[in-house]
PDB file of C-alpha atoms in Angstrom:
ATOM      1  CA  UNK A1004     106.787  74.637 180.417  1.00  0.00           C
ATOM      2  CA  UNK A1005     105.214  77.032 182.886  1.00  0.00           C
ATOM      3  CA  UNK A1006     104.180  80.631 182.431  1.00  0.00           C
ATOM      4  CA  UNK A1007     106.807  83.319 182.331  1.00  0.00           C
ATOM      5  CA  UNK A1008     106.772  87.006 182.974  1.00  0.00           C
ATOM      6  CA  UNK A1009     105.410  88.932 180.004  1.00  0.00           C
ATOM      7  CA  UNK A1010     108.762  90.717 179.528  1.00  0.00           C
ATOM      8  CA  UNK A1011     110.646  87.451 178.992  1.00  0.00           C
ATOM      9  CA  UNK A1012     110.312  85.547 175.734  1.00  0.00           C
ATOM     10  CA  UNK A1013     111.275  81.985 174.848  1.00  0.00           C
ATOM     11  CA  UNK A1014     114.106  81.676 172.337  1.00  0.00           C
ATOM     12  CA  UNK A1015     113.646  77.940 171.761  1.00  0.00           C
ATOM     13  CA  UNK A1016     110.465  76.177 170.662  1.00  0.00           C
ATOM     14  CA  UNK A1017     109.327  72.562 170.800  1.00  0.00           C
ATOM     15  CA  UNK A1018     107.552  71.220 167.712  1.00  0.00           C
ATOM     16  CA  UNK A1019     105.371  68.483 169.160  1.00  0.00           C
ATOM     17  CA  UNK A1020     103.022  67.701 166.266  1.00  0.00           C
ATOM     18  CA  UNK A1021     101.304  64.295 166.034  1.00  0.00           C
ATOM     19  CA  UNK A1022     101.923  63.479 169.711  1.00  0.00           C
ATOM     20  CA  UNK A1023      98.198  62.749 170.121  1.00  0.00           C
ATOM     21  CA  UNK A1024      98.754  59.406 168.390  1.00  0.00           C
ATOM     22  CA  UNK A1025     101.328  58.524 171.096  1.00  0.00           C
ATOM     23  CA  UNK A1026     103.258  55.285 170.472  1.00  0.00           C
ATOM     24  CA  UNK A1027     102.244  55.225 166.780  1.00  0.00           C
ATOM     25  CA  UNK A1028     104.054  58.497 166.080  1.00  0.00           C
ATOM     26  CA  UNK A1029     107.382  56.868 165.039  1.00  0.00           C
ATOM     27  CA  UNK A1030     105.530  54.986 162.293  1.00  0.00           C
ATOM     28  CA  UNK A1031     105.022  58.303 160.500  1.00  0.00           C
ATOM     29  CA  UNK A1032     108.718  58.156 159.620  1.00  0.00           C
ATOM     30  CA  UNK A1033     107.986  55.609 156.875  1.00  0.00           C
ATOM     31  CA  UNK A1034     105.428  57.516 154.727  1.00  0.00           C
ATOM     32  CA  UNK A1035     107.175  60.876 155.103  1.00  0.00           C
ATOM     33  CA  UNK A1036     110.563  59.349 154.277  1.00  0.00           C
ATOM     34  CA  UNK A1037     109.088  57.762 151.138  1.00  0.00           C
ATOM     35  CA  UNK A1038     107.524  61.108 150.173  1.00  0.00           C
ATOM     36  CA  UNK A1039     110.850  62.906 150.682  1.00  0.00           C
ATOM     37  CA  UNK A1040     112.870  60.432 148.600  1.00  0.00           C
ATOM     38  CA  UNK A1041     110.251  60.299 145.849  1.00  0.00           C
ATOM     39  CA  UNK A1042     109.877  64.114 145.684  1.00  0.00           C
ATOM     40  CA  UNK A1043     113.628  64.656 145.458  1.00  0.00           C
ATOM     41  CA  UNK A1044     114.125  61.958 142.814  1.00  0.00           C
ATOM     42  CA  UNK A1045     111.094  62.699 140.611  1.00  0.00           C
ATOM     43  CA  UNK A1046     111.521  66.479 140.595  1.00  0.00           C
ATOM     44  CA  UNK A1047     115.277  66.195 140.057  1.00  0.00           C
ATOM     45  CA  UNK A1048     114.627  64.077 136.943  1.00  0.00           C
ATOM     46  CA  UNK A1049     112.165  66.663 135.657  1.00  0.00           C
ATOM     47  CA  UNK A1050     114.605  69.543 136.245  1.00  0.00           C
ATOM     48  CA  UNK A1051     117.497  67.618 134.684  1.00  0.00           C
ATOM     49  CA  UNK A1052     115.581  66.789 131.518  1.00  0.00           C
ATOM     50  CA  UNK A1053     114.375  70.366 131.037  1.00  0.00           C
ATOM     51  CA  UNK A1054     117.821  71.842 131.734  1.00  0.00           C
ATOM     52  CA  UNK A1055     119.663  69.371 129.473  1.00  0.00           C
ATOM     53  CA  UNK A1056     117.612  69.629 126.291  1.00  0.00           C
ATOM     54  CA  UNK A1057     117.751  72.956 124.490  1.00  0.00           C
ATOM     55  CA  UNK A1058     114.397  72.522 122.751  1.00  0.00           C
ATOM     56  CA  UNK A1059     112.754  72.467 126.214  1.00  0.00           C
ATOM     57  CA  UNK A1060     114.062  75.951 127.017  1.00  0.00           C
ATOM     58  CA  UNK A1061     110.795  77.593 125.936  1.00  0.00           C
ATOM     59  CA  UNK A1062     108.856  79.626 128.548  1.00  0.00           C
ATOM     60  CA  UNK A1063     106.275  76.906 129.234  1.00  0.00           C
ATOM     61  CA  UNK A1064     108.922  74.260 129.974  1.00  0.00           C
ATOM     62  CA  UNK A1065     111.000  76.681 132.045  1.00  0.00           C
ATOM     63  CA  UNK A1066     107.941  77.317 134.221  1.00  0.00           C
ATOM     64  CA  UNK A1067     107.458  73.554 134.598  1.00  0.00           C
ATOM     65  CA  UNK A1068     111.125  73.357 135.622  1.00  0.00           C
ATOM     66  CA  UNK A1069     110.536  76.012 138.276  1.00  0.00           C
ATOM     67  CA  UNK A1070     107.537  74.066 139.582  1.00  0.00           C
ATOM     68  CA  UNK A1071     109.800  71.008 139.800  1.00  0.00           C
ATOM     69  CA  UNK A1072     112.433  73.068 141.648  1.00  0.00           C
ATOM     70  CA  UNK A1073     109.816  73.992 144.254  1.00  0.00           C
ATOM     71  CA  UNK A1074     108.828  70.345 144.563  1.00  0.00           C
ATOM     72  CA  UNK A1075     112.483  69.516 145.164  1.00  0.00           C
ATOM     73  CA  UNK A1076     113.363  72.197 147.705  1.00  0.00           C
ATOM     74  CA  UNK A1077     110.163  72.613 149.755  1.00  0.00           C
ATOM     75  CA  UNK A1078     110.376  69.152 151.428  1.00  0.00           C
ATOM     76  CA  UNK A1079     114.009  69.879 152.356  1.00  0.00           C
ATOM     77  CA  UNK A1080     112.849  72.866 154.414  1.00  0.00           C
ATOM     78  CA  UNK A1081     110.941  70.772 156.943  1.00  0.00           C
ATOM     79  CA  UNK A1082     110.644  67.027 156.285  1.00  0.00           C
ATOM     80  CA  UNK A1083     114.150  66.004 157.526  1.00  0.00           C
ATOM     81  CA  UNK A1084     113.457  67.710 160.856  1.00  0.00           C
ATOM     82  CA  UNK A1085     110.116  65.889 161.046  1.00  0.00           C
ATOM     83  CA  UNK A1086     111.825  62.537 160.424  1.00  0.00           C
ATOM     84  CA  UNK A1087     114.328  63.183 163.221  1.00  0.00           C
ATOM     85  CA  UNK A1088     111.466  64.133 165.526  1.00  0.00           C
ATOM     86  CA  UNK A1089     109.506  60.964 164.700  1.00  0.00           C
ATOM     87  CA  UNK A1090     112.430  58.616 165.341  1.00  0.00           C
ATOM     88  CA  UNK A1091     114.344  60.246 168.187  1.00  0.00           C
ATOM     89  CA  UNK A1092     111.789  62.702 169.612  1.00  0.00           C
ATOM     90  CA  UNK A1093     114.164  65.630 169.055  1.00  0.00           C
ATOM     91  CA  UNK A1094     111.693  68.482 168.659  1.00  0.00           C
ATOM     92  CA  UNK A1095     113.767  71.577 169.458  1.00  0.00           C
ATOM     93  CA  UNK A1096     114.014  74.485 167.038  1.00  0.00           C
ATOM     94  CA  UNK A1097     115.465  77.899 167.814  1.00  0.00           C
ATOM     95  CA  UNK A1098     113.431  81.031 167.292  1.00  0.00           C
ATOM     96  CA  UNK A1099     115.688  82.212 164.442  1.00  0.00           C
ATOM     97  CA  UNK A1100     115.501  78.829 162.693  1.00  0.00           C
ATOM     98  CA  UNK A1101     111.740  78.897 163.114  1.00  0.00           C
ATOM     99  CA  UNK A1102     111.437  82.317 161.477  1.00  0.00           C
ATOM    100  CA  UNK A1103     113.695  81.277 158.585  1.00  0.00           C
ATOM    101  CA  UNK A1104     111.682  78.101 158.031  1.00  0.00           C
ATOM    102  CA  UNK A1105     108.436  80.086 158.189  1.00  0.00           C
ATOM    103  CA  UNK A1106     109.715  82.547 155.581  1.00  0.00           C
ATOM    104  CA  UNK A1107     110.903  79.792 153.216  1.00  0.00           C
ATOM    105  CA  UNK A1108     107.631  77.871 153.404  1.00  0.00           C
ATOM    106  CA  UNK A1109     105.301  80.831 152.961  1.00  0.00           C
ATOM    107  CA  UNK A1110     107.458  82.416 150.260  1.00  0.00           C
ATOM    108  CA  UNK A1111     107.486  79.095 148.382  1.00  0.00           C
ATOM    109  CA  UNK A1112     103.691  78.992 148.543  1.00  0.00           C
ATOM    110  CA  UNK A1113     103.449  82.465 147.000  1.00  0.00           C
ATOM    111  CA  UNK A1114     106.122  81.592 144.436  1.00  0.00           C
ATOM    112  CA  UNK A1115     104.165  78.498 143.388  1.00  0.00           C
ATOM    113  CA  UNK A1116     101.067  80.624 142.870  1.00  0.00           C
ATOM    114  CA  UNK A1117     103.087  83.056 140.751  1.00  0.00           C
ATOM    115  CA  UNK A1118     104.421  80.240 138.552  1.00  0.00           C
ATOM    116  CA  UNK A1119     100.910  78.929 137.972  1.00  0.00           C
ATOM    117  CA  UNK A1120      99.843  82.457 137.047  1.00  0.00           C
ATOM    118  CA  UNK A1121     102.778  82.612 134.633  1.00  0.00           C
ATOM    119  CA  UNK A1122     101.659  79.352 133.018  1.00  0.00           C
ATOM    120  CA  UNK A1123      98.134  80.706 132.567  1.00  0.00           C
ATOM    121  CA  UNK A1124      99.438  83.932 131.011  1.00  0.00           C
ATOM    122  CA  UNK A1125     101.770  81.957 128.715  1.00  0.00           C
ATOM    123  CA  UNK A1126      98.900  79.750 127.472  1.00  0.00           C
ATOM    124  CA  UNK A1127      96.644  82.801 127.130  1.00  0.00           C
ATOM    125  CA  UNK A1128      98.967  84.532 124.656  1.00  0.00           C
ATOM    126  CA  UNK A1129      99.869  81.259 122.898  1.00  0.00           C
ATOM    127  CA  UNK A1130      96.216  80.476 122.148  1.00  0.00           C
ATOM    128  CA  UNK A1131      94.533  83.905 121.945  1.00  0.00           C
ATOM    129  CA  UNK A1132      97.367  85.660 120.061  1.00  0.00           C
ATOM    130  CA  UNK A1133      99.363  82.841 118.414  1.00  0.00           C
ATOM    131  CA  UNK A1134     100.868  85.047 115.697  1.00  0.00           C
ATOM    132  CA  UNK A1135     102.073  87.663 118.190  1.00  0.00           C
ATOM    133  CA  UNK A1136     103.078  85.214 120.928  1.00  0.00           C
ATOM    134  CA  UNK A1137     106.814  85.893 120.582  1.00  0.00           C
ATOM    135  CA  UNK A1138     106.211  89.633 120.848  1.00  0.00           C
ATOM    136  CA  UNK A1139     104.180  89.349 124.028  1.00  0.00           C
ATOM    137  CA  UNK A1140     106.241  86.599 125.677  1.00  0.00           C
ATOM    138  CA  UNK A1141     109.638  88.095 124.886  1.00  0.00           C
ATOM    139  CA  UNK A1142     112.632  87.827 127.210  1.00  0.00           C
ATOM    140  CA  UNK A1143     112.197  91.462 128.284  1.00  0.00           C
ATOM    141  CA  UNK A1144     108.507  91.072 129.074  1.00  0.00           C
ATOM    142  CA  UNK A1145     109.054  87.757 130.850  1.00  0.00           C
ATOM    143  CA  UNK A1146     111.784  89.248 133.041  1.00  0.00           C
ATOM    144  CA  UNK A1147     109.619  92.273 133.862  1.00  0.00           C
ATOM    145  CA  UNK A1148     106.626  90.065 134.722  1.00  0.00           C
ATOM    146  CA  UNK A1149     108.816  87.827 136.910  1.00  0.00           C
ATOM    147  CA  UNK A1150     110.403  90.806 138.663  1.00  0.00           C
ATOM    148  CA  UNK A1151     107.018  92.360 139.517  1.00  0.00           C
ATOM    149  CA  UNK A1152     105.697  89.105 140.994  1.00  0.00           C
ATOM    150  CA  UNK A1153     108.950  88.436 142.879  1.00  0.00           C
ATOM    151  CA  UNK A1154     108.961  91.913 144.426  1.00  0.00           C
ATOM    152  CA  UNK A1155     105.273  91.568 145.344  1.00  0.00           C
ATOM    153  CA  UNK A1156     105.813  88.207 147.030  1.00  0.00           C
ATOM    154  CA  UNK A1157     108.982  89.268 148.830  1.00  0.00           C
ATOM    155  CA  UNK A1158     107.534  92.494 150.231  1.00  0.00           C
ATOM    156  CA  UNK A1159     104.374  90.837 151.554  1.00  0.00           C
ATOM    157  CA  UNK A1160     106.057  87.763 153.057  1.00  0.00           C
ATOM    158  CA  UNK A1161     108.891  89.798 154.596  1.00  0.00           C
ATOM    159  CA  UNK A1162     106.304  92.132 156.139  1.00  0.00           C
ATOM    160  CA  UNK A1163     104.335  89.161 157.485  1.00  0.00           C
ATOM    161  CA  UNK A1164     107.421  87.556 159.061  1.00  0.00           C
ATOM    162  CA  UNK A1165     108.678  90.905 160.371  1.00  0.00           C
ATOM    163  CA  UNK A1166     105.513  91.245 162.429  1.00  0.00           C
ATOM    164  CA  UNK A1167     106.311  87.915 164.100  1.00  0.00           C
ATOM    165  CA  UNK A1168     109.847  88.977 165.088  1.00  0.00           C
ATOM    166  CA  UNK A1169     108.875  91.376 167.950  1.00  0.00           C
ATOM    167  CA  UNK A1170     106.276  89.021 169.465  1.00  0.00           C
ATOM    168  CA  UNK A1171     106.819  87.830 173.026  1.00  0.00           C
ATOM    169  CA  UNK A1172     106.326  84.125 173.740  1.00  0.00           C
ATOM    170  CA  UNK A1173     105.890  84.133 177.482  1.00  0.00           C
ATOM    171  CA  UNK A1174     103.181  81.507 178.068  1.00  0.00           C
ATOM    172  CA  UNK A1175     104.642  78.425 176.446  1.00  0.00           C
ATOM    173  CA  UNK A1176     107.202  77.302 173.887  1.00  0.00           C
ATOM    174  CA  UNK A1177     105.190  74.223 172.865  1.00  0.00           C
ATOM    175  CA  UNK A1178     103.964  74.430 169.266  1.00  0.00           C
ATOM    176  CA  UNK A1179     101.572  71.663 168.335  1.00  0.00           C
ATOM    177  CA  UNK A1180     102.858  71.350 164.796  1.00  0.00           C
ATOM    178  CA  UNK A1181     105.680  69.624 162.942  1.00  0.00           C
ATOM    179  CA  UNK A1182     107.042  72.809 161.361  1.00  0.00           C
ATOM    180  CA  UNK A1183     106.831  76.549 161.943  1.00  0.00           C
ATOM    181  CA  UNK A1184     103.543  77.407 160.301  1.00  0.00           C
ATOM    182  CA  UNK A1185     102.562  81.048 160.821  1.00  0.00           C
ATOM    183  CA  UNK A1186      99.221  80.534 162.564  1.00  0.00           C
ATOM    184  CA  UNK A1187     100.533  77.907 164.996  1.00  0.00           C
ATOM    185  CA  UNK A1188     103.460  80.099 166.037  1.00  0.00           C
ATOM    186  CA  UNK A1189     101.442  83.303 166.383  1.00  0.00           C
ATOM    187  CA  UNK A1190      98.778  81.553 168.455  1.00  0.00           C
ATOM    188  CA  UNK A1191     101.216  80.907 171.323  1.00  0.00           C
ATOM    189  CA  UNK A1192     102.358  84.542 171.492  1.00  0.00           C
ATOM    190  CA  UNK A1193     101.415  86.926 174.286  1.00  0.00           C
ATOM    191  CA  UNK A1194      99.774  90.267 173.642  1.00  0.00           C
ATOM    192  CA  UNK A1195      97.851  91.622 170.656  1.00  0.00           C
ATOM    193  CA  UNK A1196      98.289  89.556 167.471  1.00  0.00           C
ATOM    194  CA  UNK A1197      95.646  91.344 165.360  1.00  0.00           C
ATOM    195  CA  UNK A1198      98.279  92.748 162.989  1.00  0.00           C
ATOM    196  CA  UNK A1199      99.680  89.274 162.450  1.00  0.00           C
ATOM    197  CA  UNK A1200      96.330  87.877 161.381  1.00  0.00           C
ATOM    198  CA  UNK A1201      95.816  90.883 159.114  1.00  0.00           C
ATOM    199  CA  UNK A1202      99.206  90.261 157.506  1.00  0.00           C
ATOM    200  CA  UNK A1203      98.362  86.574 157.045  1.00  0.00           C
ATOM    201  CA  UNK A1204      95.060  87.529 155.400  1.00  0.00           C
ATOM    202  CA  UNK A1205      96.891  89.851 152.991  1.00  0.00           C
ATOM    203  CA  UNK A1206      99.446  87.121 152.265  1.00  0.00           C
ATOM    204  CA  UNK A1207      96.610  84.663 151.601  1.00  0.00           C
ATOM    205  CA  UNK A1208      95.216  87.233 149.189  1.00  0.00           C
ATOM    206  CA  UNK A1209      98.172  86.623 146.848  1.00  0.00           C
ATOM    207  CA  UNK A1210      97.168  83.094 145.791  1.00  0.00           C
ATOM    208  CA  UNK A1211      93.503  84.171 145.881  1.00  0.00           C
ATOM    209  CA  UNK A1212      94.158  87.015 143.430  1.00  0.00           C
ATOM    210  CA  UNK A1213      96.334  84.785 141.247  1.00  0.00           C
ATOM    211  CA  UNK A1214      93.660  82.085 141.272  1.00  0.00           C
ATOM    212  CA  UNK A1215      91.053  84.602 140.082  1.00  0.00           C
ATOM    213  CA  UNK A1216      93.268  85.739 137.179  1.00  0.00           C
ATOM    214  CA  UNK A1217      94.082  82.116 136.307  1.00  0.00           C
ATOM    215  CA  UNK A1218      90.387  81.197 136.323  1.00  0.00           C
ATOM    216  CA  UNK A1219      89.466  84.108 134.046  1.00  0.00           C
ATOM    217  CA  UNK A1220      92.351  83.289 131.682  1.00  0.00           C
ATOM    218  CA  UNK A1221      91.333  79.667 131.239  1.00  0.00           C
ATOM    219  CA  UNK A1222      87.664  80.556 130.778  1.00  0.00           C
ATOM    220  CA  UNK A1223      88.653  82.790 127.858  1.00  0.00           C
ATOM    221  CA  UNK A1224      91.111  80.174 126.556  1.00  0.00           C
ATOM    222  CA  UNK A1225      88.533  77.382 126.499  1.00  0.00           C
ATOM    223  CA  UNK A1226      85.903  79.626 124.908  1.00  0.00           C
ATOM    224  CA  UNK A1227      88.354  80.349 122.072  1.00  0.00           C
ATOM    225  CA  UNK A1228      89.415  76.701 121.812  1.00  0.00           C
ATOM    226  CA  UNK A1229      85.890  75.339 121.533  1.00  0.00           C
ATOM    227  CA  UNK A1230      84.969  77.987 118.971  1.00  0.00           C
ATOM    228  CA  UNK A1231      87.924  77.027 116.780  1.00  0.00           C
ATOM    229  CA  UNK A1232      87.678  74.300 114.118  1.00  0.00           C
ATOM    230  CA  UNK A1233      88.357  70.813 115.404  1.00  0.00           C
ATOM    231  CA  UNK A1234      91.688  69.329 114.449  1.00  0.00           C
ATOM    232  CA  UNK A1235      95.101  68.324 115.751  1.00  0.00           C
ATOM    233  CA  UNK A1236      96.012  71.826 116.971  1.00  0.00           C
ATOM    234  CA  UNK A1237      92.737  72.091 118.888  1.00  0.00           C
ATOM    235  CA  UNK A1238      93.262  68.701 120.546  1.00  0.00           C
ATOM    236  CA  UNK A1239      96.838  69.649 121.469  1.00  0.00           C
ATOM    237  CA  UNK A1240      95.656  72.931 123.018  1.00  0.00           C
ATOM    238  CA  UNK A1241      92.981  71.130 125.035  1.00  0.00           C
ATOM    239  CA  UNK A1242      95.494  68.518 126.216  1.00  0.00           C
ATOM    240  CA  UNK A1243      98.079  71.138 127.248  1.00  0.00           C
ATOM    241  CA  UNK A1244      95.562  73.316 129.083  1.00  0.00           C
ATOM    242  CA  UNK A1245      94.004  70.308 130.804  1.00  0.00           C
ATOM    243  CA  UNK A1246      97.454  69.311 132.041  1.00  0.00           C
ATOM    244  CA  UNK A1247      97.990  72.771 133.503  1.00  0.00           C
ATOM    245  CA  UNK A1248      94.538  72.809 135.091  1.00  0.00           C
ATOM    246  CA  UNK A1249      95.296  69.502 136.807  1.00  0.00           C
ATOM    247  CA  UNK A1250      98.446  71.030 138.338  1.00  0.00           C
ATOM    248  CA  UNK A1251      96.521  74.148 139.345  1.00  0.00           C
ATOM    249  CA  UNK A1252      93.748  72.068 140.911  1.00  0.00           C
ATOM    250  CA  UNK A1253      96.220  70.076 143.024  1.00  0.00           C
ATOM    251  CA  UNK A1254      97.866  73.275 144.299  1.00  0.00           C
ATOM    252  CA  UNK A1255      94.740  75.255 145.127  1.00  0.00           C
ATOM    253  CA  UNK A1256      92.673  72.376 146.509  1.00  0.00           C
ATOM    254  CA  UNK A1257      95.568  71.699 148.898  1.00  0.00           C
ATOM    255  CA  UNK A1258      95.592  75.360 149.961  1.00  0.00           C
ATOM    256  CA  UNK A1259      91.835  75.487 150.538  1.00  0.00           C
ATOM    257  CA  UNK A1260      91.873  72.214 152.485  1.00  0.00           C
ATOM    258  CA  UNK A1261      94.611  73.489 154.806  1.00  0.00           C
ATOM    259  CA  UNK A1262      92.872  76.875 155.187  1.00  0.00           C
ATOM    260  CA  UNK A1263      89.529  75.288 156.094  1.00  0.00           C
ATOM    261  CA  UNK A1264      91.230  72.839 158.455  1.00  0.00           C
ATOM    262  CA  UNK A1265      92.391  75.685 160.696  1.00  0.00           C
ATOM    263  CA  UNK A1266      88.976  77.295 160.818  1.00  0.00           C
ATOM    264  CA  UNK A1267      86.778  74.319 161.675  1.00  0.00           C
ATOM    265  CA  UNK A1268      87.089  73.689 165.402  1.00  0.00           C
ATOM    266  CA  UNK A1269      85.793  70.113 165.222  1.00  0.00           C
ATOM    267  CA  UNK A1270      88.677  68.928 163.025  1.00  0.00           C
ATOM    268  CA  UNK A1271      91.313  67.062 165.106  1.00  0.00           C
ATOM    269  CA  UNK A1272      94.591  68.952 165.365  1.00  0.00           C
ATOM    270  CA  UNK A1273      96.597  66.053 163.899  1.00  0.00           C
ATOM    271  CA  UNK A1274      94.404  66.229 160.804  1.00  0.00           C
ATOM    272  CA  UNK A1275      95.136  69.952 160.600  1.00  0.00           C
ATOM    273  CA  UNK A1276      98.867  69.270 160.693  1.00  0.00           C
ATOM    274  CA  UNK A1277      98.504  66.604 158.035  1.00  0.00           C
ATOM    275  CA  UNK A1278      96.553  68.940 155.727  1.00  0.00           C
ATOM    276  CA  UNK A1279      99.209  71.639 156.242  1.00  0.00           C
ATOM    277  CA  UNK A1280     101.979  69.193 155.381  1.00  0.00           C
ATOM    278  CA  UNK A1281     100.164  67.879 152.310  1.00  0.00           C
ATOM    279  CA  UNK A1282      99.477  71.435 151.136  1.00  0.00           C
ATOM    280  CA  UNK A1283     103.246  71.794 150.897  1.00  0.00           C
ATOM    281  CA  UNK A1284     104.062  68.258 149.711  1.00  0.00           C
ATOM    282  CA  UNK A1285     101.201  67.248 147.418  1.00  0.00           C
ATOM    283  CA  UNK A1286     102.147  69.503 144.457  1.00  0.00           C
ATOM    284  CA  UNK A1287     105.702  68.135 144.554  1.00  0.00           C
ATOM    285  CA  UNK A1288     104.302  64.604 144.552  1.00  0.00           C
ATOM    286  CA  UNK A1289     101.776  65.086 141.739  1.00  0.00           C
ATOM    287  CA  UNK A1290     103.505  67.580 139.425  1.00  0.00           C
ATOM    288  CA  UNK A1291     106.235  65.201 138.143  1.00  0.00           C
ATOM    289  CA  UNK A1292     103.486  62.781 137.140  1.00  0.00           C
ATOM    290  CA  UNK A1293     101.190  65.450 135.690  1.00  0.00           C
ATOM    291  CA  UNK A1294     103.807  67.363 133.705  1.00  0.00           C
ATOM    292  CA  UNK A1295     106.297  64.541 133.171  1.00  0.00           C
ATOM    293  CA  UNK A1296     103.829  62.019 131.768  1.00  0.00           C
ATOM    294  CA  UNK A1297     101.208  64.253 130.128  1.00  0.00           C
ATOM    295  CA  UNK A1298     103.637  66.635 128.380  1.00  0.00           C
ATOM    296  CA  UNK A1299     104.721  64.709 125.285  1.00  0.00           C
ATOM    297  CA  UNK A1300     108.051  66.471 124.761  1.00  0.00           C
ATOM    298  CA  UNK A1301     109.115  65.955 128.377  1.00  0.00           C
ATOM    299  CA  UNK A1302     107.848  62.374 128.509  1.00  0.00           C
ATOM    300  CA  UNK A1303     109.823  61.505 125.369  1.00  0.00           C
ATOM    301  CA  UNK A1304     113.058  62.807 126.883  1.00  0.00           C
ATOM    302  CA  UNK A1305     112.452  61.013 130.197  1.00  0.00           C
ATOM    303  CA  UNK A1306     111.886  57.714 128.355  1.00  0.00           C
ATOM    304  CA  UNK A1307     115.089  58.263 126.354  1.00  0.00           C
ATOM    305  CA  UNK A1308     116.993  59.026 129.553  1.00  0.00           C
ATOM    306  CA  UNK A1309     115.952  55.800 131.246  1.00  0.00           C
ATOM    307  CA  UNK A1310     116.499  53.763 128.077  1.00  0.00           C
ATOM    308  CA  UNK A1311     120.052  55.102 127.792  1.00  0.00           C
ATOM    309  CA  UNK A1312     120.755  54.307 131.441  1.00  0.00           C
ATOM    310  CA  UNK A1313     119.310  50.830 131.017  1.00  0.00           C
ATOM    311  CA  UNK A1314     121.442  50.136 127.944  1.00  0.00           C
ATOM    312  CA  UNK A1315     124.593  51.468 129.621  1.00  0.00           C
ATOM    313  CA  UNK A1316     124.202  49.061 132.536  1.00  0.00           C
ATOM    314  CA  UNK A1317     124.563  46.040 130.248  1.00  0.00           C
TER     315      UNK A1317
END
């Protein structure tokens, strides 16, 4: 597409990610299709088990269920369109669809960070104040905490996307990406985009702030755990917290990898796209294994579910 006058803006974009690999591009359909099917199936099982069994309706398990819900819905936002692009080279996305996809993806990232923060806070009160846990983590307090984080995330992400809406895309409508990631879209805009980068920095500050609070919480938690007498309760606390830290590590390492990928010029652009995609997909791939297999109560119910299905088939 050629240049346009600066007062005319494209209303349709072309997502042309991974075209550097040329004739091998259609082969990407296979791994991403497997990831999509696995993510939907594994996270659906996790959500079903938590929703079905009343004894799993405690705050910690509800938060795990929300993590599974993210792992289920996030791939739906962009992977099907990628699969169509890989097979049939249909790369068109309208400007409105692009903005909606951008909002869903970035809001999901902030929401994931908030859930991980909620898990850290839950474990903090469970281990530091075990006798007053029910007072601190009451329904009223949980709803208030959730509302504050939801409002925070919504305001910041809406503001970030709103700054993209008035941008003029007069130079090109070619986005070298497989989905509407904020930086890739803003980079093809005409005019001053300083405010957009500032908004992105503020939005990135959400998971950074949450990560700092999570880190401090688990430092205190492990200090208390290792000062307590050894026994079954201590081992259970270590196991539970280690499980959560594994989930946190997957989420934040993915974020940092994607963030660094966009700021190191020598990294090939296809690698940048891959790190962006895995930042969104990797938690949904790993979390069912981490929480489903390492959380005894959930693992027991999953085993019972598959045993019942196996028996019923005979």
